[in-house]
Each structure stands twice: as C-alpha cells, then as structure tokens.
CSV table of C-alpha atoms in Angstrom, one decimal:
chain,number,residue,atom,x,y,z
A,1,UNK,CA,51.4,10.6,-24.6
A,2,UNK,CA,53.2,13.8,-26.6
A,3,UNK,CA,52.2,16.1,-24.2
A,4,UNK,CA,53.0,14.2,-21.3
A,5,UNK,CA,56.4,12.5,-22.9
A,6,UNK,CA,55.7,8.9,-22.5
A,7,UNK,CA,57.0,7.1,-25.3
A,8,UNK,CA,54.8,3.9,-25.1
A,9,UNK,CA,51.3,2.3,-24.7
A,10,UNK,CA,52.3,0.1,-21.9
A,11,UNK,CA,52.8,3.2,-19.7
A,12,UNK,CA,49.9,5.4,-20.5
A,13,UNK,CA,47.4,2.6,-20.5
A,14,UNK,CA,47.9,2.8,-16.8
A,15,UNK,CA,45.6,5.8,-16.6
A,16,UNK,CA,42.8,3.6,-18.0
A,17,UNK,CA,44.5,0.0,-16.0
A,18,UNK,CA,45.3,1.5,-12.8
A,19,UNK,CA,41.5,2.9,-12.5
A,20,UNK,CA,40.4,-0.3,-13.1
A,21,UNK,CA,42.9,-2.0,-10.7
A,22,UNK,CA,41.6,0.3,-7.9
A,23,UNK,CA,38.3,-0.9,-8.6
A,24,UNK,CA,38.6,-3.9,-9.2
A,25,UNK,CA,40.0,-4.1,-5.3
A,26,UNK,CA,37.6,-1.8,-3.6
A,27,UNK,CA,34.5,-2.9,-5.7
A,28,UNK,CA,34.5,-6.7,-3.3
A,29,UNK,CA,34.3,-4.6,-0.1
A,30,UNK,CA,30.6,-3.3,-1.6
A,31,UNK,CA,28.7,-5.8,-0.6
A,32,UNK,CA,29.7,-5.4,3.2
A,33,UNK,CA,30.1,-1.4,3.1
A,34,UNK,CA,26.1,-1.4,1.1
A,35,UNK,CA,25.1,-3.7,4.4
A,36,UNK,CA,26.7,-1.8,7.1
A,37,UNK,CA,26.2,2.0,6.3
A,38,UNK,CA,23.2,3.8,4.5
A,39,UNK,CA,23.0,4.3,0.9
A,40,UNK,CA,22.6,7.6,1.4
A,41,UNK,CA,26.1,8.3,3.9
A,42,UNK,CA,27.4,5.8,1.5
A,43,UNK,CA,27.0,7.9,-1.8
A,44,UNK,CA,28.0,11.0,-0.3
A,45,UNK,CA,30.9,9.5,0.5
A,46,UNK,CA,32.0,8.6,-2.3
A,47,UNK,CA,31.0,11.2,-4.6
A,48,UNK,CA,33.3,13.5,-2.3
A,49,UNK,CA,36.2,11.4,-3.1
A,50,UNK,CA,35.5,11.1,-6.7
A,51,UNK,CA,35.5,14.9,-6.6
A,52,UNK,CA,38.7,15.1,-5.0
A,53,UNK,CA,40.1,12.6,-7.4
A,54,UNK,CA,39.0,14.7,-10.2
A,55,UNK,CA,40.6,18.2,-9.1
A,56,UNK,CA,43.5,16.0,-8.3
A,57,UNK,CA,44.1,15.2,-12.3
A,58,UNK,CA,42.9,18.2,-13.0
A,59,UNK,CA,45.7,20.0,-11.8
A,60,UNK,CA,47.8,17.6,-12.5
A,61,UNK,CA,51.5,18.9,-13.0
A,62,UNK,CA,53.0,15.1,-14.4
A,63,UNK,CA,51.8,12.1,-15.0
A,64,UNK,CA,52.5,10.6,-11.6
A,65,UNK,CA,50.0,13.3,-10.4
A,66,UNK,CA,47.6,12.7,-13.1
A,67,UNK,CA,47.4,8.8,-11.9
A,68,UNK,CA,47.5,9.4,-8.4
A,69,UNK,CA,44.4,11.2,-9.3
A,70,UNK,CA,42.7,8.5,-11.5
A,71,UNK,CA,42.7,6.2,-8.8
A,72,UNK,CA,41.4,8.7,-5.9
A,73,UNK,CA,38.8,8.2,-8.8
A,74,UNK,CA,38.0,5.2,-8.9
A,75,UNK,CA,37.9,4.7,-4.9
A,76,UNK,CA,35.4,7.3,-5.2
A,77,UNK,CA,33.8,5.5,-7.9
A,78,UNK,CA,33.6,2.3,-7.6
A,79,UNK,CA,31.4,1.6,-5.0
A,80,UNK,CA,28.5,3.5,-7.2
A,81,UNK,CA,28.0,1.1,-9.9
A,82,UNK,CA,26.7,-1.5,-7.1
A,83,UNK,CA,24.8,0.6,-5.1
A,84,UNK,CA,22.9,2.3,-8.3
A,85,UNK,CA,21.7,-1.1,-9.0
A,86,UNK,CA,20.7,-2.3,-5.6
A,87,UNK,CA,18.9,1.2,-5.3
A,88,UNK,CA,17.3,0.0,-8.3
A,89,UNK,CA,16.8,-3.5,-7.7
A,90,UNK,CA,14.7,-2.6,-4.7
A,91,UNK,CA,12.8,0.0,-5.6
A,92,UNK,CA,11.4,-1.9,-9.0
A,93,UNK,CA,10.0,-5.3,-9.4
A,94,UNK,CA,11.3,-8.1,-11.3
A,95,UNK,CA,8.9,-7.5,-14.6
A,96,UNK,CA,9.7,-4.1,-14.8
A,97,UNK,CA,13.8,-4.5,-14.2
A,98,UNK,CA,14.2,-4.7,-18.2
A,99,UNK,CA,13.3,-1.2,-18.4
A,100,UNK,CA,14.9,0.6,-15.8
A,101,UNK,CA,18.1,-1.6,-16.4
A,102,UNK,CA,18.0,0.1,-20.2
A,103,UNK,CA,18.2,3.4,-18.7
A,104,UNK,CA,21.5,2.4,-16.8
A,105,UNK,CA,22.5,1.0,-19.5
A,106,UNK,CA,21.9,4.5,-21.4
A,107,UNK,CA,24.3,5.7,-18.6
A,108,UNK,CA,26.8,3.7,-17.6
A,109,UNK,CA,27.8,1.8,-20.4
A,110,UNK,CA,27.2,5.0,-23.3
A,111,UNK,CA,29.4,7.5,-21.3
A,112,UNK,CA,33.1,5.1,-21.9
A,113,UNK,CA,31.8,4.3,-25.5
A,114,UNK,CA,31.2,7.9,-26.0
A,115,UNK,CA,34.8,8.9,-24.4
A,116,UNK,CA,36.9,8.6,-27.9
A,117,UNK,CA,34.8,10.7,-30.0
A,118,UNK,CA,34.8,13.5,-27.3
A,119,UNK,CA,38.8,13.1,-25.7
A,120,UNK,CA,40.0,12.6,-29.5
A,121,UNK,CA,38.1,16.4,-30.1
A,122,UNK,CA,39.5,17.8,-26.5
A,123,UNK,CA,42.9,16.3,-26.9
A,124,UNK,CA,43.5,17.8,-30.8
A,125,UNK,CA,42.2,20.8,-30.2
A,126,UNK,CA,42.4,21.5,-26.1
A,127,UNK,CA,44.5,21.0,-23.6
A,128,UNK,CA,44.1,17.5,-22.3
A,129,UNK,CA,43.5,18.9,-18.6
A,130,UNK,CA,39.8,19.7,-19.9
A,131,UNK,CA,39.0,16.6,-19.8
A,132,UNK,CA,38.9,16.9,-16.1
A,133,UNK,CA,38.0,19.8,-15.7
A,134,UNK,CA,34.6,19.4,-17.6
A,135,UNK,CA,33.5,16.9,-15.0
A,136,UNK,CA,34.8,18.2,-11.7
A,137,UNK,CA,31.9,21.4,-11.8
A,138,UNK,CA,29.3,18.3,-12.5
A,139,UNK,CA,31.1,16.0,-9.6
A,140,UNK,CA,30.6,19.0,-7.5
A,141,UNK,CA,26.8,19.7,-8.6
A,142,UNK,CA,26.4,15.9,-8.1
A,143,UNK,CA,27.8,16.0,-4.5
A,144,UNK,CA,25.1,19.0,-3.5
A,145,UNK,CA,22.5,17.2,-4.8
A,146,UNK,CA,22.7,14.4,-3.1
A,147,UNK,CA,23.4,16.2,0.4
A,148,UNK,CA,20.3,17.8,-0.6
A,149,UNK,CA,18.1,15.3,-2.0
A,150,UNK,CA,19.1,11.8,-1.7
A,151,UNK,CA,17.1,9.6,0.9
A,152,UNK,CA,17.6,5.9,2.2
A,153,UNK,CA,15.8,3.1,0.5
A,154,UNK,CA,17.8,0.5,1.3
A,155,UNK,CA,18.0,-1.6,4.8
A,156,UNK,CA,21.3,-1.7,6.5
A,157,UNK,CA,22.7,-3.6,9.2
A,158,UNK,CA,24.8,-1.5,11.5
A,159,UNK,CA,26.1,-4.5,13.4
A,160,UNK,CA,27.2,-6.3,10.4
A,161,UNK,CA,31.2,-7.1,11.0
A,162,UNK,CA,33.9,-7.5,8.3
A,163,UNK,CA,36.6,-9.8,7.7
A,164,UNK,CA,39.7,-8.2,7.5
A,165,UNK,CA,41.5,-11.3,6.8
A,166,UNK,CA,39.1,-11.8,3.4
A,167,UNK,CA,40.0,-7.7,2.9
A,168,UNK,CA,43.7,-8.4,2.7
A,169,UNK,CA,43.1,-11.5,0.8
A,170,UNK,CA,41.1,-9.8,-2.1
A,171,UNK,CA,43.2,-7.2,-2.7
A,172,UNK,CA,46.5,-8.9,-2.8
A,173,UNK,CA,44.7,-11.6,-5.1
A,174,UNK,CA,43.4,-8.8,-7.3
A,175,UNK,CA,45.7,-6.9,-7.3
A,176,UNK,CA,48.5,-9.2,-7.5
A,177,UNK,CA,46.7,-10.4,-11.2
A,178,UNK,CA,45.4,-6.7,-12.2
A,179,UNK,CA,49.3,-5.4,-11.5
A,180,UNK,CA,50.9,-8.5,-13.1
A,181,UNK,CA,49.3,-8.5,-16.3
A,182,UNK,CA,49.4,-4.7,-16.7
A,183,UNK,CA,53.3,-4.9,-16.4
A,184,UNK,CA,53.4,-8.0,-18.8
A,185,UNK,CA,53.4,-5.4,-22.1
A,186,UNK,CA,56.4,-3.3,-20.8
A,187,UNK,CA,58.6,-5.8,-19.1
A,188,UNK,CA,57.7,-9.3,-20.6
A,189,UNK,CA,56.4,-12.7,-19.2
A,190,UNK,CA,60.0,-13.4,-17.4
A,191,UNK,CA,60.5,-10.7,-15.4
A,192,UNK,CA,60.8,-11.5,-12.1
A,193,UNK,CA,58.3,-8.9,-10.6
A,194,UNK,CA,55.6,-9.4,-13.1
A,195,UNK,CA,56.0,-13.9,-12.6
A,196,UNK,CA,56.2,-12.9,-8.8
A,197,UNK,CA,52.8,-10.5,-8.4
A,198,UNK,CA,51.0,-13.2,-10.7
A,199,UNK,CA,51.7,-16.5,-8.6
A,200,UNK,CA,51.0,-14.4,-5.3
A,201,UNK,CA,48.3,-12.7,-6.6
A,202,UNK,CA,46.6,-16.5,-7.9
A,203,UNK,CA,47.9,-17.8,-4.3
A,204,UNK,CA,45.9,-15.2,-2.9
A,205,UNK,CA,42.7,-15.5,-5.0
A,206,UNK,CA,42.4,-19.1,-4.2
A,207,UNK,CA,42.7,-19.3,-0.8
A,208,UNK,CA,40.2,-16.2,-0.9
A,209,UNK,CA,37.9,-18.1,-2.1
A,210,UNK,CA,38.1,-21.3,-0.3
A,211,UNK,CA,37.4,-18.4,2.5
A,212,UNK,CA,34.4,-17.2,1.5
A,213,UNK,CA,32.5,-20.5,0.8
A,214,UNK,CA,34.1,-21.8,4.6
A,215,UNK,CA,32.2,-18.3,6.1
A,216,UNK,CA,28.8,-17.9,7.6
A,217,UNK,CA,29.1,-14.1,6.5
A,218,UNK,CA,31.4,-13.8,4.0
A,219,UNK,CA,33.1,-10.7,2.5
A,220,UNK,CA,31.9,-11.9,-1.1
A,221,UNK,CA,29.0,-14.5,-0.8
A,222,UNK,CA,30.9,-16.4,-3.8
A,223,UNK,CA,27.8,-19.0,-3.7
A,224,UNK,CA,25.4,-17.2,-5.9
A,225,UNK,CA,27.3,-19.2,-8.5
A,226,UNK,CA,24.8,-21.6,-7.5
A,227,UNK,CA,22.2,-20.2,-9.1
A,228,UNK,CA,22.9,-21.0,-13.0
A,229,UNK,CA,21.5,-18.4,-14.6
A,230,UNK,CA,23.8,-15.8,-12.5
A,231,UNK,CA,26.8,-17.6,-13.8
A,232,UNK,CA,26.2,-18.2,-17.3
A,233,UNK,CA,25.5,-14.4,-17.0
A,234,UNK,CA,28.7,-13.5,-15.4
A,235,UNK,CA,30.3,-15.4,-17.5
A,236,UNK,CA,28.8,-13.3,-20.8
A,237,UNK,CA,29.6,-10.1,-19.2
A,238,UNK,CA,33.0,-11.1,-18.9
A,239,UNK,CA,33.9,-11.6,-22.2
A,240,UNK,CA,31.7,-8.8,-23.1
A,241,UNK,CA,33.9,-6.2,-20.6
A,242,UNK,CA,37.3,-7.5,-22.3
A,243,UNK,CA,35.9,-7.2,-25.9
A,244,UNK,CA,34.5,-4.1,-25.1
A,245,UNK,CA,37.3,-2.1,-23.3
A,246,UNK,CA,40.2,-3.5,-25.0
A,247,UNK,CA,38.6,-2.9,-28.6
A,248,UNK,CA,38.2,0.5,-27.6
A,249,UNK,CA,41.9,0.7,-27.2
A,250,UNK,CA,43.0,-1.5,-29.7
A,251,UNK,CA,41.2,0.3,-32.7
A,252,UNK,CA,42.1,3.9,-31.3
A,253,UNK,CA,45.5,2.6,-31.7
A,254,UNK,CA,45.3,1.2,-35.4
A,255,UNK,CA,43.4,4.0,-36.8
A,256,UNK,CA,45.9,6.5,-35.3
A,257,UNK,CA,49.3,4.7,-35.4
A,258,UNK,CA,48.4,2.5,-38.5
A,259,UNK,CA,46.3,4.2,-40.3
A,260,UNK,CA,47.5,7.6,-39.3
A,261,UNK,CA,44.3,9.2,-38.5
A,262,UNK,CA,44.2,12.2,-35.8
A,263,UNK,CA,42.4,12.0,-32.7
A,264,UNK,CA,40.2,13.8,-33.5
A,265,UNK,CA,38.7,11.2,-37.2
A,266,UNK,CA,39.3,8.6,-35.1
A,267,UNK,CA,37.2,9.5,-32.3
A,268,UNK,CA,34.8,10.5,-34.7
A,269,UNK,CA,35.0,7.2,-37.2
A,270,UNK,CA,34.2,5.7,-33.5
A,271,UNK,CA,31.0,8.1,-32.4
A,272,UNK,CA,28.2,5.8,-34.5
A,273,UNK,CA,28.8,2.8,-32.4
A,274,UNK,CA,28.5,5.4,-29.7
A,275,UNK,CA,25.3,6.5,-30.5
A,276,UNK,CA,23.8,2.9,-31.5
A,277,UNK,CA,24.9,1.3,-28.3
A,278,UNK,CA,22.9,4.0,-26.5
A,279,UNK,CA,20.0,4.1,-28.4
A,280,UNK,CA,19.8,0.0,-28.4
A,281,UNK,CA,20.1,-0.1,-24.1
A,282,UNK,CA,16.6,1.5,-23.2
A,283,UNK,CA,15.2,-0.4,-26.3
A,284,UNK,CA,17.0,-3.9,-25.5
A,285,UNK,CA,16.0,-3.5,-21.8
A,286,UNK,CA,11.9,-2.8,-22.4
A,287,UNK,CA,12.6,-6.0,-25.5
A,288,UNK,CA,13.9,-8.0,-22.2
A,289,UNK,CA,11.0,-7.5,-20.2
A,290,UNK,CA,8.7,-8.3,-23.2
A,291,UNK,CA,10.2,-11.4,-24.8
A,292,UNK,CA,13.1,-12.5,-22.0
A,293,UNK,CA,16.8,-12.8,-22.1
A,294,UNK,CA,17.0,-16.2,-25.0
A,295,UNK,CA,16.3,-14.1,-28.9
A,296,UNK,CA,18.7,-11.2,-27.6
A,297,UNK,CA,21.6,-13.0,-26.3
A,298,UNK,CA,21.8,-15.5,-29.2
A,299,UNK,CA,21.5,-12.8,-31.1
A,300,UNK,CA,23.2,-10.5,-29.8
A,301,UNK,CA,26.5,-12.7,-29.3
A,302,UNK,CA,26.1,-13.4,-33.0
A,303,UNK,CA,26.8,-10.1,-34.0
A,304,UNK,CA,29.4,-9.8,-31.7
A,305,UNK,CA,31.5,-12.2,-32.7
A,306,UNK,CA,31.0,-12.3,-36.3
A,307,UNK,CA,32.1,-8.7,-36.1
A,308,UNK,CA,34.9,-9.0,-33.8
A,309,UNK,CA,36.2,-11.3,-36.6
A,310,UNK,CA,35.6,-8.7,-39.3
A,311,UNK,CA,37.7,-5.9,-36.6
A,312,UNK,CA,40.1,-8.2,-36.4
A,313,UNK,CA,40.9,-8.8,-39.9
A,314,UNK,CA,41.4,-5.1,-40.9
A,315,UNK,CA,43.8,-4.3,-43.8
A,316,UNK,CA,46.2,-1.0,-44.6
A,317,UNK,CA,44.1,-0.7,-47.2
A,318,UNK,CA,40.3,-1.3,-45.3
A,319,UNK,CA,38.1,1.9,-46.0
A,320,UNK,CA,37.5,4.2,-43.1
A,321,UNK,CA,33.4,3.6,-44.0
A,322,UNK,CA,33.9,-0.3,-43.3
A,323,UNK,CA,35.2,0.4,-40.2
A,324,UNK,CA,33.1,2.5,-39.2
A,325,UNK,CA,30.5,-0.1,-40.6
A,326,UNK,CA,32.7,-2.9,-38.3
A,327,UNK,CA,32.7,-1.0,-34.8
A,328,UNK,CA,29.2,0.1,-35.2
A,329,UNK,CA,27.7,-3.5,-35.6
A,330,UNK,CA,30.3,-4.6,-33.1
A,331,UNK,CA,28.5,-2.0,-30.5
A,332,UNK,CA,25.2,-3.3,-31.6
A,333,UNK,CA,25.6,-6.9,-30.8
A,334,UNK,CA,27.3,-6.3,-27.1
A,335,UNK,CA,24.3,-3.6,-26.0
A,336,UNK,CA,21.6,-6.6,-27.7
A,337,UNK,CA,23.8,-8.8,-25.0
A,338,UNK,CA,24.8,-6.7,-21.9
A,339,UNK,CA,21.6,-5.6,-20.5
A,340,UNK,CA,19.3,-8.1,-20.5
A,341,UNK,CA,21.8,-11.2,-19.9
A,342,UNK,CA,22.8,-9.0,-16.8
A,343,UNK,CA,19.0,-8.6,-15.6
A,344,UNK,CA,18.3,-11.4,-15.9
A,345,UNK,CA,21.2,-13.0,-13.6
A,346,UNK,CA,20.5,-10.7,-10.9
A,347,UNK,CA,16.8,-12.0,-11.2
A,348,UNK,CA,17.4,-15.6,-10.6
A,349,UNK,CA,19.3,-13.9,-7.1
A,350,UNK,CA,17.0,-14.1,-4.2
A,351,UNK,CA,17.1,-10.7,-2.3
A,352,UNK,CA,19.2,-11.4,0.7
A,353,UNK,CA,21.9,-11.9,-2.2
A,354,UNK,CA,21.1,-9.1,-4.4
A,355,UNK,CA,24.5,-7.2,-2.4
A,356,UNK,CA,26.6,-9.9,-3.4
A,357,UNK,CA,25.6,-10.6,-7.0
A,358,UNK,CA,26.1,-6.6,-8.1
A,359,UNK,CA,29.3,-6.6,-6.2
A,360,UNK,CA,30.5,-9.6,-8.0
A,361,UNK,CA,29.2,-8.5,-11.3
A,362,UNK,CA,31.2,-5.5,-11.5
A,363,UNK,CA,34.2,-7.1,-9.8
A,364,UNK,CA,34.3,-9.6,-12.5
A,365,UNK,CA,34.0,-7.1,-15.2
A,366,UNK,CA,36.3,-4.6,-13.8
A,367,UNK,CA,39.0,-7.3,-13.0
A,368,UNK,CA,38.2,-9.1,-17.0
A,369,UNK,CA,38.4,-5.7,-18.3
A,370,UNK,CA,41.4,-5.0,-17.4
A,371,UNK,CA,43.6,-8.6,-17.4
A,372,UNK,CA,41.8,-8.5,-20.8
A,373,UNK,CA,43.1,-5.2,-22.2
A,374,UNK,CA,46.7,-5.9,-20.6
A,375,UNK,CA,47.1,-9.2,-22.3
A,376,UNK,CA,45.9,-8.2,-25.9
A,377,UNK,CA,48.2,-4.7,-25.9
A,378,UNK,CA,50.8,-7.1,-25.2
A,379,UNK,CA,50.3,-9.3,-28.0
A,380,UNK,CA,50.0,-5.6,-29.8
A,381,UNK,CA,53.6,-4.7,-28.8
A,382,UNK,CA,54.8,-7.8,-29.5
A,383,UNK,CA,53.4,-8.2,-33.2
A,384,UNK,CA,53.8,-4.3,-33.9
A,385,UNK,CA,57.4,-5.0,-32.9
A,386,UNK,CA,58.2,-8.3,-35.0
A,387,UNK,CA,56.3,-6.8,-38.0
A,388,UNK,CA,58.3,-3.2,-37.9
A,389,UNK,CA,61.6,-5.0,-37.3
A,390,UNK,CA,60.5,-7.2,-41.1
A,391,UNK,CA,59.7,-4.2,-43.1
A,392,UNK,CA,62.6,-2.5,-42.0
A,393,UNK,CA,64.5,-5.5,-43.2
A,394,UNK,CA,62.6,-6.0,-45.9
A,395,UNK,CA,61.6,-9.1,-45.3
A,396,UNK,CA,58.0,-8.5,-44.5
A,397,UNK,CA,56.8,-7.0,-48.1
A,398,UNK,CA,57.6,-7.8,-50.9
A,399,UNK,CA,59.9,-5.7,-53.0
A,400,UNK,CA,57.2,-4.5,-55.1
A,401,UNK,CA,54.9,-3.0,-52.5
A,402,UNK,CA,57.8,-1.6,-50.0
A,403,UNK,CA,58.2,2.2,-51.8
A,404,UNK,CA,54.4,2.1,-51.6
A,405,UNK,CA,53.9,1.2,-47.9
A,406,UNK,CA,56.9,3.5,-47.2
A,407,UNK,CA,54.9,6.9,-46.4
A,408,UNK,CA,52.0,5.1,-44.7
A,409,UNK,CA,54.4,3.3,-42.1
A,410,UNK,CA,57.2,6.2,-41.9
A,411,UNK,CA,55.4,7.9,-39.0
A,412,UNK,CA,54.9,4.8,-37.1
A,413,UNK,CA,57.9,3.0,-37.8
A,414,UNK,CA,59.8,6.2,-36.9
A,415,UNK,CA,58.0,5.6,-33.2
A,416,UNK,CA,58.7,2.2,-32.7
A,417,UNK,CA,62.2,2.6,-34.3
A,418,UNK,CA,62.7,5.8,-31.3
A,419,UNK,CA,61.7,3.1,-28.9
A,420,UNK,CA,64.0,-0.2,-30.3
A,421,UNK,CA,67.0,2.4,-30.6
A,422,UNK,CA,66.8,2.3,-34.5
A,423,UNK,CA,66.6,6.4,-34.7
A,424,UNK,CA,70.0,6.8,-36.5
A,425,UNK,CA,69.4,3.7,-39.5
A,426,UNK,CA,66.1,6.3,-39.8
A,427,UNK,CA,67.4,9.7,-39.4
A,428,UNK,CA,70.2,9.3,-42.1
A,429,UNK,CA,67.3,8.6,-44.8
A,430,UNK,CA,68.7,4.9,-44.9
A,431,UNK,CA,65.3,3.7,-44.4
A,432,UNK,CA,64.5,4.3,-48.5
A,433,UNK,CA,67.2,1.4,-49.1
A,434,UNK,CA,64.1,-1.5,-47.6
C-alpha cells in the first residue's frame, strides 16, 4: 500500500480478489477443457501462462501492471488445482485417497497460510517485487519439467463440444457477484454499478444453472448435488474457504493497523498456525483413511468455531501469545476439516463425474472465498470508520481511558482521518482535546 500509494484496503485487496475473480470464472470451464485436451498439453499450458503472469508483476511499474499480472496468474493457475486432483483421483484408489489427499493438502492449502509470515519478512525488509520474483525461476523450472517429464494418465475425448452459451453465462454470473461484492467496501451497497453487477450477475447464475441441469452435456454437470455426501461437503468447504481467506486478511489488518505491529511480528505471530495446519494435512488425510470422515469433521468444526469466536472477540489489550494461541487452534480445526470432508465427497462421485465434482469444488471455494472476504472487509470499513469517527469525538471511551488509548490509536486514526478528510483537526495537535 505505502510503496505503491494506495490509501485503502478496498483497493489493494484486489490483488488477492481480482485473482480469485479470474478463477473463480475460468475454474467452470475445467471440467470441459480436462475432457477435451490431454492433461499433459493441458498443464503445459497453463504453467506457461502462470509464468508469464508472474514476470508480468514482476516487473510491474504500477499497480495497474501489478494486477494485470495477478490475473494472467490465475488464468494460468486455475485450471491446476482440478486437474492435480483428477490426476490423483485416477491414479489411486478410493482406500488409499486419505493419504495422497494429505500431501495436497501439505501443498496447496500450507503455501497461502504460509504467505504472511514470508511477505510480512519480504515486504519489511525487501522490495515487494521479490515476491515475484522468487517464484518466477521455480515457474520456469516447473514449465521444463513438465515438457520433459509429464505423461498422460487421464482419458480425453477429443470430440467433446462446448457450450458457449453456458461460457458466457458463467462468467457474467460470476463475475457479475465476484465484481459486485469486491466493489461493495469502496463504493457502498447503493451505488448504482455495484446494485447493477450484482442483480445481473444473480440473473445470470440462475438461468446458468437451470442450463446445465436442461443439458445432456453440460458445461458444469451441477447434478452431483445428487449425491449427499458431495454437498454436505461442498457445503463445509465453503465456509471453510471464507473463514480461512478472509481471517487471513482480517487479523493481518488488526495486528498491524490496531495493534500496530510491523509486517514483519505479524507475519510471524501468524507462522505457528502455518506450520500446524501443515503438519495436521498428511496426518488428518492417513486418520481419514483409517477411521473415515465423522470424528474429524465434528471435531474439527468444533475447533473452528469455538476459535473463530475467541478471534473475533479480540481486545486492544489481548496478548500477542493469545493470539497467537487463537489463530493457531483456528488452523488446527479447519486442516482436521478440509481434507478429509473434501475426500470423502469426491468419493461418493462415480468416475464419469470425478471432472465435474473437482471443478465445482474449487469453483465454490474460489467464488466463497472471495464474496466472503469482500463482505466482511466491508463490515471492517464500516465499523473501523463509525468507531474512529466516536473516539475522535469522544464519545466512544470514556474520559478516563481516552489519554491512554491516544498513542495506541494515533497511527491509525491518523490513516483513517487522511482518508475521511479529517487531516487538519489532526495535524494542528487538536486531537489531544478528545
């Protein structure tokens, strides 16, 4: 944000929404593009555009550079999450899935809890453009490989057809609702753009999927919903992807505006959760295939939300040990939950559907993930701004605590007051009068 001079959350989270938005639209198309072309073609593919995405921001001279390349990104990217697990549903039977869906876990789900510990050191102490260029050698390394050594596994249907009515369809739906909500935090539930993307974007979604259950072949073969352990599944991951993703943002936020922590402690204070959540996917998957999905979901979803409640209670006075304390059990519940709830939905799939049901999966969680994230930085803004606004006034401490609270909140009250045109009631010192 400092570095790049934008001024507010609602702005920069777009490097974090827009990826997902991109996603969220492309990731639908899986299904079809995993039946038509080979896995092998179809990695290649996309790990060249994920490298291209990377140099991209890399290079970045502004921040409309540095999105344009986030979401060459995730074009790149998201058609990999699907095709990783179909590759892996095929070449492993159902008793052994646990296991081998740990070690995904170990991958795809540590790497973004890892992210704050290792930005927060990169951004304090580097220049901010590292962060791309650390993974653009191991995109590159990545691409050769699999020129080299990647084979097909999977069987593909080179007359298989699309539907470029359902195309058109899923992307204005979601990205009518991904755009919508990302908006609602900077320009408010009554603008006319925001209101406008969100009905069309819900238009667009429904008739969708009315579409795809009319279909003989549909883009998105919506009917593994059928199956009820798929959709109590889905459902689970859902709320796990918004929990996860948007506290990730949310606590970054408190520690550093709130709290006034540096990127660096708060990426740190954050690493434990890191670490448990990745030890606890190899070991939750091999617990899966031993004992099934019931002891660690109940459990697991426990711990989640009795934590959340915990995160969500913090004070200005909580120790930085109970929130570490906090996060880390928050972590440990949702990798107890997200592995094993996830296998076994894809296991109640027969394997015609096995396309569909990753494709849908990650679409959910993609799309969840960020409508989730957009929403609750809104309600962020929102109280951040009501509550600033009070103890500026004076009316939201009372008179005995507001010297006290004075040099915690004159950093961050200084930002918000740069934002609300307040600067000049600051700058003249008036401020010590609350």
């Amino acid at each position: 944000m400092v570095d790049l001079g934008i001024k507010d959350y609602s702005t920069i989270q777009w490097l974090a929404t827009g990826y997902m938005l991109v996603s969220g639209v492309l990731i639908p198309a899986s299904a079809f593009l995993m039946t038509r072309f080979s896995n092998r073609s179809l990695f290649i593919t996309s790990m060249a555009i994920f490298t291209l995405g990377t140099a991209l921001a890399a290079f970045a001279p502004n921040f409309g550079v540095l999105l344009t390349g986030r979401m060459v990104q995730a074009a790149g990217s998201s058609v990999m999450g699907p095709l990783l697990m179909n590759i892996m549903l095929v070449s492993f039977p159902r008793e052994k899935r646990g296991t081998v869906m740990g070690i995904f876990g170990l991958v795809m789900i540590t790497a973004p809890a890892i992210g704050p510990t290792l930005s927060g050191y990169i951004v304090e102490y580097y220049d901010w453009r590292l962060l791309f260029e650390m993974i653009l050698p191991l995109a590159i390394i990545s691409l050769v490989l699999a020129i080299w050594k990647s084979e097909n596994v999977m069987e593909q249907n080179k007359n298989a057809t699309i539907d470029y009515l359902s195309v058109v369809l899923s992307t204005i739906g979601f990205g009518g609702l991904l755009y919508g909500f990302s908006s609602v935090s900077s320009d408010g539930w009554t603008d006319k753009v925001v209101l406008t993307t969100l009905i069309v974007g819900a238009i667009s979604l429904v008739v969708f999927i009315v579409r795809q259950l009319k279909m003989e072949e549909p883009l998105l073969d919506l009917r593994v919903y059928k199956h009820p352990m798929f959709a109590l599944a889905s459902v689970i991951a859902i709320v796990n992807a918004v929990a996860m993703f948007s506290g990730m943002i949310l606590t970054s936020a408190y520690v550093q505006n709130v709290r006034g922590i540096s990127p660096l402690a708060s990426g740190l204070m954050m690493f434990p959760g890191a670490i448990v959540k990745g030890i606890m996917s190899p070991i939750t998957g091999k617990l899966f295939d031993k004992y099934g999905p019931r002891i660690l979901g109940v459990l697991g979803l426990t711990i989640t939300a009795v934590s959340t409640y915990m995160l969500a209670n913090l004070q200005i006075d909580s120790s930085h040990t109970y929130i570490i304390l906090v996060y880390t059990l928050r972590m440990l519940g949702m990798a107890m939950v997200m592995i094993p709830i996830m296998t076994n939905g894809l296991n109640q799939l027969p394997t015609r559907l096995n396309r569909h049901g990753t494709a849908i999966n990650n679409t959910a969680q993609q799309v969840s993930g960020s409508i989730g994230t957009a929403i609750l930085i809104t309600i962020m803004n929102s109280v951040t701004k009501t509550k600033a606004e009070s103890l500026m006034t004076g009316r939201f401490f009372p008179s005995k605590y507001q010297y006290t609270l004075i040099p915690i909140y004159h950093h961050y009250i200084y930002r918000l007051a740069s934002k609300y045109s307040l600067r000049y009631f600051l700058t003249n010192h008036q401020y010590v009068t609350i």
